[in-house]
Coordinates of C-alpha atoms and ligand atoms in Angstrom, one line a residue:
M29 CA -27.5 -12.7 -22.2
S30 CA -25.8 -9.4 -24.1
A31 CA -22.9 -8.3 -22.7
D32 CA -23.7 -5.0 -20.8
P33 CA -21.9 -1.4 -22.2
V34 CA -23.0 0.4 -19.1
A35 CA -21.6 -1.8 -16.8
I36 CA -18.4 -2.1 -18.7
T37 CA -18.1 1.8 -19.0
R38 CA -18.8 2.0 -15.2
D39 CA -16.3 -0.3 -14.7
L40 CA -13.6 1.5 -16.7
L41 CA -14.6 4.7 -15.4
R42 CA -13.6 3.9 -11.9
C43 CA -10.1 3.2 -13.1
P44 CA -8.0 6.6 -12.7
S45 CA -6.3 6.6 -15.9
V46 CA -5.0 9.8 -16.2
T47 CA -2.4 9.8 -18.9
P48 CA 0.4 8.4 -18.6
A49 CA -1.5 6.0 -16.0
E50 CA -2.9 2.6 -16.8
G51 CA -5.0 3.2 -13.9
G52 CA -6.3 -0.8 -14.4
A53 CA -8.1 0.1 -17.4
L54 CA -5.9 -2.1 -20.0
A55 CA -5.7 -5.2 -17.5
Y56 CA -9.3 -4.6 -17.1
L57 CA -10.2 -4.8 -20.5
H58 CA -7.3 -7.7 -21.3
D59 CA -9.2 -10.4 -18.6
V60 CA -12.2 -9.2 -20.2
L61 CA -11.0 -10.1 -24.0
V62 CA -9.2 -13.5 -22.9
K63 CA -12.8 -14.3 -21.5
A64 CA -14.3 -14.0 -24.6
G65 CA -11.4 -16.2 -26.4
F66 CA -9.4 -13.0 -28.2
A67 CA -5.4 -13.5 -28.2
V68 CA -4.5 -10.1 -25.9
H69 CA -0.8 -8.5 -26.3
R70 CA 0.5 -6.0 -23.7
M71 CA 3.4 -4.0 -25.1
T72 CA 4.8 -0.9 -22.8
F73 CA 6.7 1.5 -25.5
A74 CA 8.7 4.4 -24.3
E75 CA 11.2 6.6 -25.4
P76 CA 13.7 8.8 -23.7
G77 CA 12.3 12.0 -22.0
T78 CA 9.1 10.5 -22.0
A79 CA 6.8 8.1 -19.8
P80 CA 6.5 4.6 -20.8
I81 CA 3.0 3.9 -21.8
E82 CA 1.1 0.7 -21.9
N83 CA -0.8 -0.5 -24.7
L84 CA -2.8 -3.4 -26.3
Y85 CA -3.8 -5.8 -29.2
A86 CA -6.1 -7.6 -29.2
R87 CA -7.6 -10.7 -32.1
I88 CA -9.7 -13.0 -32.6
G89 CA -10.1 -15.5 -35.9
T90 CA -6.7 -15.6 -38.4
E91 CA -8.2 -14.8 -41.5
R92 CA -9.0 -11.9 -43.9
P93 CA -11.0 -9.1 -43.6
N94 CA -9.3 -8.3 -40.5
L95 CA -11.9 -5.1 -38.9
V96 CA -10.4 -2.8 -36.3
F97 CA -11.7 -0.8 -33.5
A98 CA -9.5 1.2 -32.3
G99 CA -9.4 3.5 -29.1
H100 CA -7.5 5.0 -25.8
T101 CA -8.2 4.4 -21.9
D102 CA -6.3 7.4 -20.8
V103 CA -7.8 10.3 -20.4
V104 CA -7.0 14.3 -19.4
P105 CA -6.9 14.9 -15.6
P106 CA -10.7 15.6 -13.9
G107 CA -9.4 19.2 -12.4
D108 CA -11.0 20.4 -8.9
A109 CA -12.6 16.7 -7.9
K110 CA -14.9 18.9 -5.5
A111 CA -16.7 21.3 -9.0
W112 CA -18.0 17.5 -9.9
R113 CA -21.5 16.6 -9.4
H114 CA -20.4 12.9 -8.5
P115 CA -16.5 12.3 -8.8
P116 CA -14.5 12.1 -11.5
F117 CA -14.0 8.2 -11.2
A118 CA -17.0 7.0 -9.5
G119 CA -18.9 5.6 -12.5
E120 CA -22.3 7.3 -10.7
I121 CA -25.5 6.8 -12.5
D122 CA -27.8 10.0 -11.7
G123 CA -31.2 10.6 -13.8
G124 CA -29.8 8.3 -16.9
L125 CA -26.4 9.9 -16.8
L126 CA -23.1 8.3 -16.4
Y127 CA -21.2 10.2 -14.6
G128 CA -17.0 10.3 -14.7
R129 CA -14.1 11.4 -16.6
G130 CA -13.5 9.7 -20.0
A131 CA -17.3 8.7 -20.0
V132 CA -17.7 9.8 -23.8
D133 CA -13.7 10.4 -24.7
M134 CA -13.7 7.5 -24.9
K135 CA -14.5 5.1 -22.2
G136 CA -17.8 4.8 -23.2
G137 CA -16.7 4.1 -27.2
I138 CA -14.9 1.4 -25.9
A139 CA -17.6 -0.1 -23.6
C140 CA -19.9 -0.3 -26.6
F141 CA -17.2 -1.9 -29.1
V142 CA -16.3 -4.7 -26.5
A143 CA -19.9 -5.2 -26.1
A144 CA -20.7 -5.5 -29.5
A145 CA -17.7 -7.5 -30.3
L146 CA -18.7 -10.3 -27.2
D147 CA -22.4 -9.6 -28.6
H148 CA -21.1 -11.2 -32.3
L149 CA -19.2 -13.2 -30.8
A150 CA -21.6 -15.3 -28.6
A151 CA -24.0 -15.2 -31.9
N152 CA -21.9 -17.1 -33.5
G153 CA -20.5 -19.8 -31.4
G154 CA -17.5 -17.9 -30.9
A155 CA -15.6 -16.5 -33.4
P156 CA -16.3 -13.7 -36.2
K157 CA -18.9 -14.9 -39.2
R158 CA -15.5 -14.7 -41.1
G159 CA -12.3 -12.8 -40.5
S160 CA -10.9 -11.4 -37.1
L161 CA -12.2 -8.8 -35.1
S162 CA -9.4 -6.7 -33.7
L163 CA -8.9 -4.3 -31.2
L164 CA -5.8 -1.6 -31.0
I165 CA -5.8 0.7 -27.4
T166 CA -3.8 2.9 -26.5
G167 CA -2.6 4.5 -23.0
D168 CA -1.4 7.8 -24.6
E169 CA -3.5 9.4 -27.0
E170 CA -4.5 12.4 -24.6
S171 CA -1.1 13.6 -23.9
V172 CA 2.1 13.9 -26.5
A173 CA 0.8 10.3 -28.0
V174 CA 4.2 9.0 -29.1
N175 CA 4.8 5.7 -26.9
G176 CA 1.0 5.4 -28.6
T177 CA -1.0 3.8 -31.1
I178 CA 2.0 4.7 -34.1
K179 CA 4.4 2.5 -31.9
L180 CA 1.1 0.0 -31.6
L181 CA 0.8 0.1 -35.2
H182 CA 4.3 -0.3 -35.8
W183 CA 4.8 -3.3 -33.2
A184 CA 1.3 -5.0 -35.2
A185 CA 3.0 -4.5 -38.6
E186 CA 6.3 -6.3 -37.7
R187 CA 5.0 -9.5 -36.8
G188 CA 2.6 -9.6 -39.7
E189 CA -0.7 -7.7 -39.2
K190 CA -3.1 -6.7 -41.7
F191 CA -5.7 -4.6 -41.1
D192 CA -8.7 -4.0 -43.7
H193 CA -10.9 -1.1 -42.6
C194 CA -11.2 0.2 -38.8
I195 CA -13.2 2.4 -37.1
L196 CA -12.2 4.6 -34.4
G197 CA -14.8 5.0 -31.5
E198 CA -13.8 8.9 -30.4
P199 CA -17.0 11.4 -29.7
S200 CA -17.5 12.3 -33.3
N201 CA -21.1 13.8 -33.2
Q202 CA -21.6 16.9 -33.0
E203 CA -25.0 17.9 -32.0
A204 CA -27.2 14.6 -32.0
F205 CA -26.7 11.4 -31.8
G206 CA -25.7 10.1 -35.4
D207 CA -25.0 13.4 -36.9
T208 CA -21.6 13.0 -38.0
I209 CA -19.0 10.6 -39.0
K210 CA -15.7 11.6 -39.3
A211 CA -14.2 10.5 -42.5
G212 CA -10.4 12.9 -42.6
R213 CA -9.0 16.1 -41.1
R214 CA -7.1 18.5 -42.4
G215 CA -3.7 18.5 -42.0
S216 CA -1.2 20.8 -40.4
L217 CA 2.3 23.2 -40.9
N218 CA 3.4 25.9 -38.9
G219 CA 6.0 28.4 -39.9
T220 CA 7.6 31.4 -38.8
I221 CA 8.6 33.9 -41.5
I222 CA 11.7 36.2 -40.5
V223 CA 12.5 39.5 -42.3
H224 CA 15.9 40.8 -42.0
G225 CA 16.8 44.7 -42.2
R226 CA 19.1 47.3 -40.4
Q227 CA 18.4 49.4 -37.1
G228 CA 18.5 52.6 -36.4
H229 CA 17.9 55.5 -35.7
V230 CA 14.4 56.7 -36.7
A231 CA 15.3 60.2 -37.7
Y232 CA 17.6 58.7 -40.6
P233 CA 15.7 56.7 -42.9
D234 CA 18.9 56.6 -45.1
R235 CA 20.3 54.9 -42.5
F236 CA 17.9 52.1 -41.8
D237 CA 16.2 49.2 -43.1
N238 CA 13.2 49.2 -41.4
P239 CA 11.9 45.0 -41.5
I240 CA 8.2 45.8 -40.3
R241 CA 7.9 47.3 -44.0
G242 CA 9.1 44.3 -45.4
L243 CA 7.1 42.0 -43.2
T244 CA 3.7 43.3 -43.8
T245 CA 4.3 43.5 -47.9
L246 CA 4.9 39.5 -47.2
I247 CA 1.9 39.2 -44.6
A248 CA -0.2 40.6 -47.3
A249 CA 0.7 38.3 -50.2
L250 CA 0.4 35.4 -48.1
Q251 CA -3.1 35.6 -47.0
A252 CA -4.0 35.5 -50.2
P253 CA -6.7 32.4 -50.7
L254 CA -4.5 28.5 -50.8
D255 CA -7.5 27.0 -52.4
Q256 CA -11.0 27.0 -53.1
G257 CA -11.9 23.5 -51.3
S258 CA -12.7 20.6 -52.3
A259 CA -15.1 17.5 -52.8
Q260 CA -14.5 16.8 -48.7
F261 CA -13.0 19.6 -47.2
D262 CA -13.8 23.4 -46.4
P263 CA -10.6 25.6 -48.4
S264 CA -7.7 25.3 -46.2
N265 CA -6.1 28.5 -43.9
L266 CA -3.6 30.2 -43.1
E267 CA -3.7 32.8 -39.9
F268 CA -0.9 34.7 -38.5
T269 CA -1.2 33.6 -34.7
N270 CA 2.1 36.6 -34.1
V271 CA 4.1 38.9 -34.9
D272 CA 6.9 40.4 -32.9
V273 CA 9.9 43.2 -33.2
G274 CA 10.4 43.2 -29.6
N275 CA 11.4 47.0 -30.1
P276 CA 11.0 48.5 -26.4
T277 CA 12.4 51.3 -28.1
V278 CA 10.3 54.2 -29.5
N279 CA 13.0 55.8 -32.0
L280 CA 13.9 52.7 -32.2
V281 CA 13.7 51.1 -35.9
P282 CA 14.6 47.2 -35.2
G283 CA 17.0 45.3 -37.4
E284 CA 14.2 42.2 -37.2
A285 CA 11.4 42.0 -37.7
R286 CA 8.9 38.0 -37.7
A287 CA 5.5 36.7 -37.7
R288 CA 4.2 33.4 -36.9
F289 CA 1.3 31.5 -38.8
I290 CA -0.3 28.3 -38.4
I291 CA -1.7 26.6 -41.9
R292 CA -4.4 24.1 -42.1
F293 CA -4.7 22.6 -45.1
I294 CA -6.6 20.4 -47.2
D295 CA -6.3 17.3 -49.9
H296 CA -5.5 19.3 -52.8
H297 CA -1.9 20.1 -50.7
S298 CA 1.4 18.3 -49.2
Q299 CA 3.3 19.9 -47.3
A300 CA 5.4 19.8 -49.9
S301 CA 4.0 21.6 -51.8
L302 CA 2.3 24.1 -49.5
K303 CA 5.5 25.2 -48.6
A304 CA 7.3 25.8 -52.0
L305 CA 3.6 27.3 -52.4
I306 CA 3.9 29.9 -50.2
E307 CA 7.9 30.4 -50.5
H308 CA 7.0 31.2 -54.0
R309 CA 4.4 33.8 -53.3
A310 CA 7.2 35.0 -50.7
R311 CA 9.4 35.5 -53.3
D312 CA 7.4 36.5 -55.6
A313 CA 5.9 39.9 -52.9
A314 CA 9.6 40.6 -52.7
R315 CA 10.8 41.5 -55.7
G316 CA 14.7 40.4 -54.4
R317 CA 14.2 43.6 -52.2
I318 CA 13.4 42.2 -48.8
R319 CA 15.4 40.1 -47.2
Y320 CA 13.8 37.2 -45.5
A321 CA 13.5 33.5 -44.6
F322 CA 11.5 30.8 -43.6
D323 CA 11.5 28.5 -40.1
W324 CA 8.7 25.5 -40.4
Q325 CA 8.0 23.7 -37.7
P326 CA 8.3 19.3 -38.0
S327 CA 4.4 18.5 -38.5
N328 CA 3.0 14.8 -38.3
A329 CA -0.5 16.3 -39.1
D330 CA -0.8 15.0 -42.6
V331 CA -3.9 16.0 -44.7
F332 CA -6.1 12.6 -45.0
V333 CA -9.5 11.5 -46.4
T334 CA -11.3 8.4 -45.9
K335 CA -12.8 8.4 -49.6
P336 CA -16.8 7.7 -49.5
G337 CA -17.3 3.9 -50.7
P338 CA -18.7 0.8 -49.4
F339 CA -17.2 0.7 -45.6
T340 CA -18.3 4.6 -46.2
D341 CA -22.1 3.0 -46.9
L342 CA -21.8 0.3 -44.6
A343 CA -20.9 2.4 -41.4
A344 CA -24.0 5.4 -42.6
A345 CA -26.4 2.8 -43.1
A346 CA -25.6 0.9 -39.9
I347 CA -26.2 4.4 -37.7
A348 CA -29.5 5.3 -40.1
E349 CA -30.9 2.2 -38.5
V350 CA -30.0 2.4 -34.8
T351 CA -31.2 6.3 -34.6
G352 CA -32.6 7.4 -37.8
I353 CA -30.1 9.7 -39.0
K354 CA -28.2 9.9 -41.9
P355 CA -25.2 11.0 -40.9
K356 CA -22.8 13.4 -42.5
L357 CA -19.2 12.8 -43.3
S358 CA -17.3 15.5 -42.0
T359 CA -13.4 16.6 -42.0
T360 CA -13.6 19.8 -39.3
G361 CA -12.2 20.1 -35.8
G362 CA -8.6 18.9 -34.5
T363 CA -6.4 15.7 -34.9
S364 CA -6.7 11.8 -33.3
D365 CA -5.2 8.7 -33.9
A366 CA -6.6 8.4 -37.0
R367 CA -3.7 10.7 -38.6
F368 CA -1.1 7.6 -38.0
I369 CA -4.2 4.1 -38.4
K370 CA -5.0 5.9 -41.8
D371 CA -0.9 5.3 -42.8
Y372 CA -2.4 1.3 -42.6
C373 CA -6.3 0.7 -43.6
P374 CA -9.3 3.0 -44.3
V375 CA -10.4 4.5 -40.6
L376 CA -13.5 6.2 -40.1
E377 CA -14.4 8.1 -36.7
F378 CA -17.9 7.0 -35.0
G379 CA -18.4 7.4 -31.7
L380 CA -20.8 9.3 -28.9
L381 CA -22.0 12.9 -28.5
G382 CA -19.4 14.6 -27.7
Q383 CA -20.4 17.9 -25.8
T384 CA -19.0 17.2 -22.5
M385 CA -15.1 15.6 -23.6
H386 CA -12.4 16.7 -21.5
A387 CA -15.5 19.5 -19.1
V388 CA -16.1 19.2 -16.0
D389 CA -19.2 16.9 -15.0
E390 CA -18.2 14.5 -18.6
R391 CA -21.2 13.3 -19.0
V392 CA -23.1 10.0 -20.9
P393 CA -27.0 9.1 -21.6
V394 CA -27.0 5.3 -20.3
A395 CA -28.9 5.0 -23.3
E396 CA -26.8 6.1 -25.5
L397 CA -23.9 3.9 -24.7
V398 CA -26.7 0.9 -25.7
A399 CA -27.5 3.1 -29.0
L400 CA -24.1 3.0 -30.2
T401 CA -23.0 -0.1 -28.9
A402 CA -26.4 -1.4 -31.7
V403 CA -24.5 0.6 -34.5
Y404 CA -21.2 -0.9 -33.8
R405 CA -22.7 -4.5 -34.1
R406 CA -24.6 -3.5 -36.7
I407 CA -21.6 -2.7 -39.1
I408 CA -19.6 -6.2 -37.5
E409 CA -22.8 -7.9 -38.7
K410 CA -22.5 -6.1 -42.3
Y411 CA -19.2 -6.0 -42.5
F412 CA -18.9 -10.0 -41.9
G413 CA -22.8 -10.6 -43.7
Ligands
ZN505 ZN1 -10.6 11.0 -26.8

């Protein structure tokens, strides 16, 4: 008898694991995985100023290659539970749809890779056909993500765990199940440019130095294109999101003006090279006549891309066999724990259809859970085949 991803999803949905609460979700997985023969490790990570968070690492097999499935059991709050058609932590099925907070993002994804792993083990006498199968599960993805995957990977590396390839089960599809594999993400870098002038009465131009003139010059210069895009990415973008002189007075020229910007950048740049490029452009535009400074915010969101190759082909083939759709490789959207995993092994994101994630009445078609389990099962078979 094959494992039932719908039953596992329902069990997980009934665990109210709003970050930072464990809610019983990891305890449940612990139980299921131990029964299947996995060595399961639970660890709590903490840091001053943040809530301690529970995490789980499970592995079956000791050999390489080690194929890892990654995910998070924590969910965003349901909001007003009365606005839901079915209670957000009840796991009710209605009209072929399973309702609950986390159904899509991403308890459904976890249930599908657990079911696929159990089926693979059952078909091979209780062990992977070769190599190892592992699960990296965190309870800290939806919030600040400091006591989750980043520390879990570090913990695993310290005990000598090696990962060869990873599938992160986040909801990756856009319009139809099977249409998108996420194979990288843009980097993100935020900064502020501050222009210094001299305050004065607006009627006496010889007595003030208006920083707004300098700021508009620099804003214009910094909005020039950063690149033409690359094989995997659309062009980088620098967008100003705020301009502020803090001046409520009509006849006063302010002493300082500042503008805040966000850059979403692609694989032509690193954070350092991008800062150098921006500062060079500002220097050219200022021509020694504008006094200014940059204030860069620290960022842990570097650009990365998982290049097309055998692993990507294998995943795409598994998806096409189940869905009849050839998935596209995408690098759009916000950030995810893939930004941490990519430092340890190539990582692809493939999961459910993302349309109701974080929404009221988050729900997944039961048939889609069955299909995703079939995709994961094929990925495992091809990987160890
Ligand atoms: Zn998620």
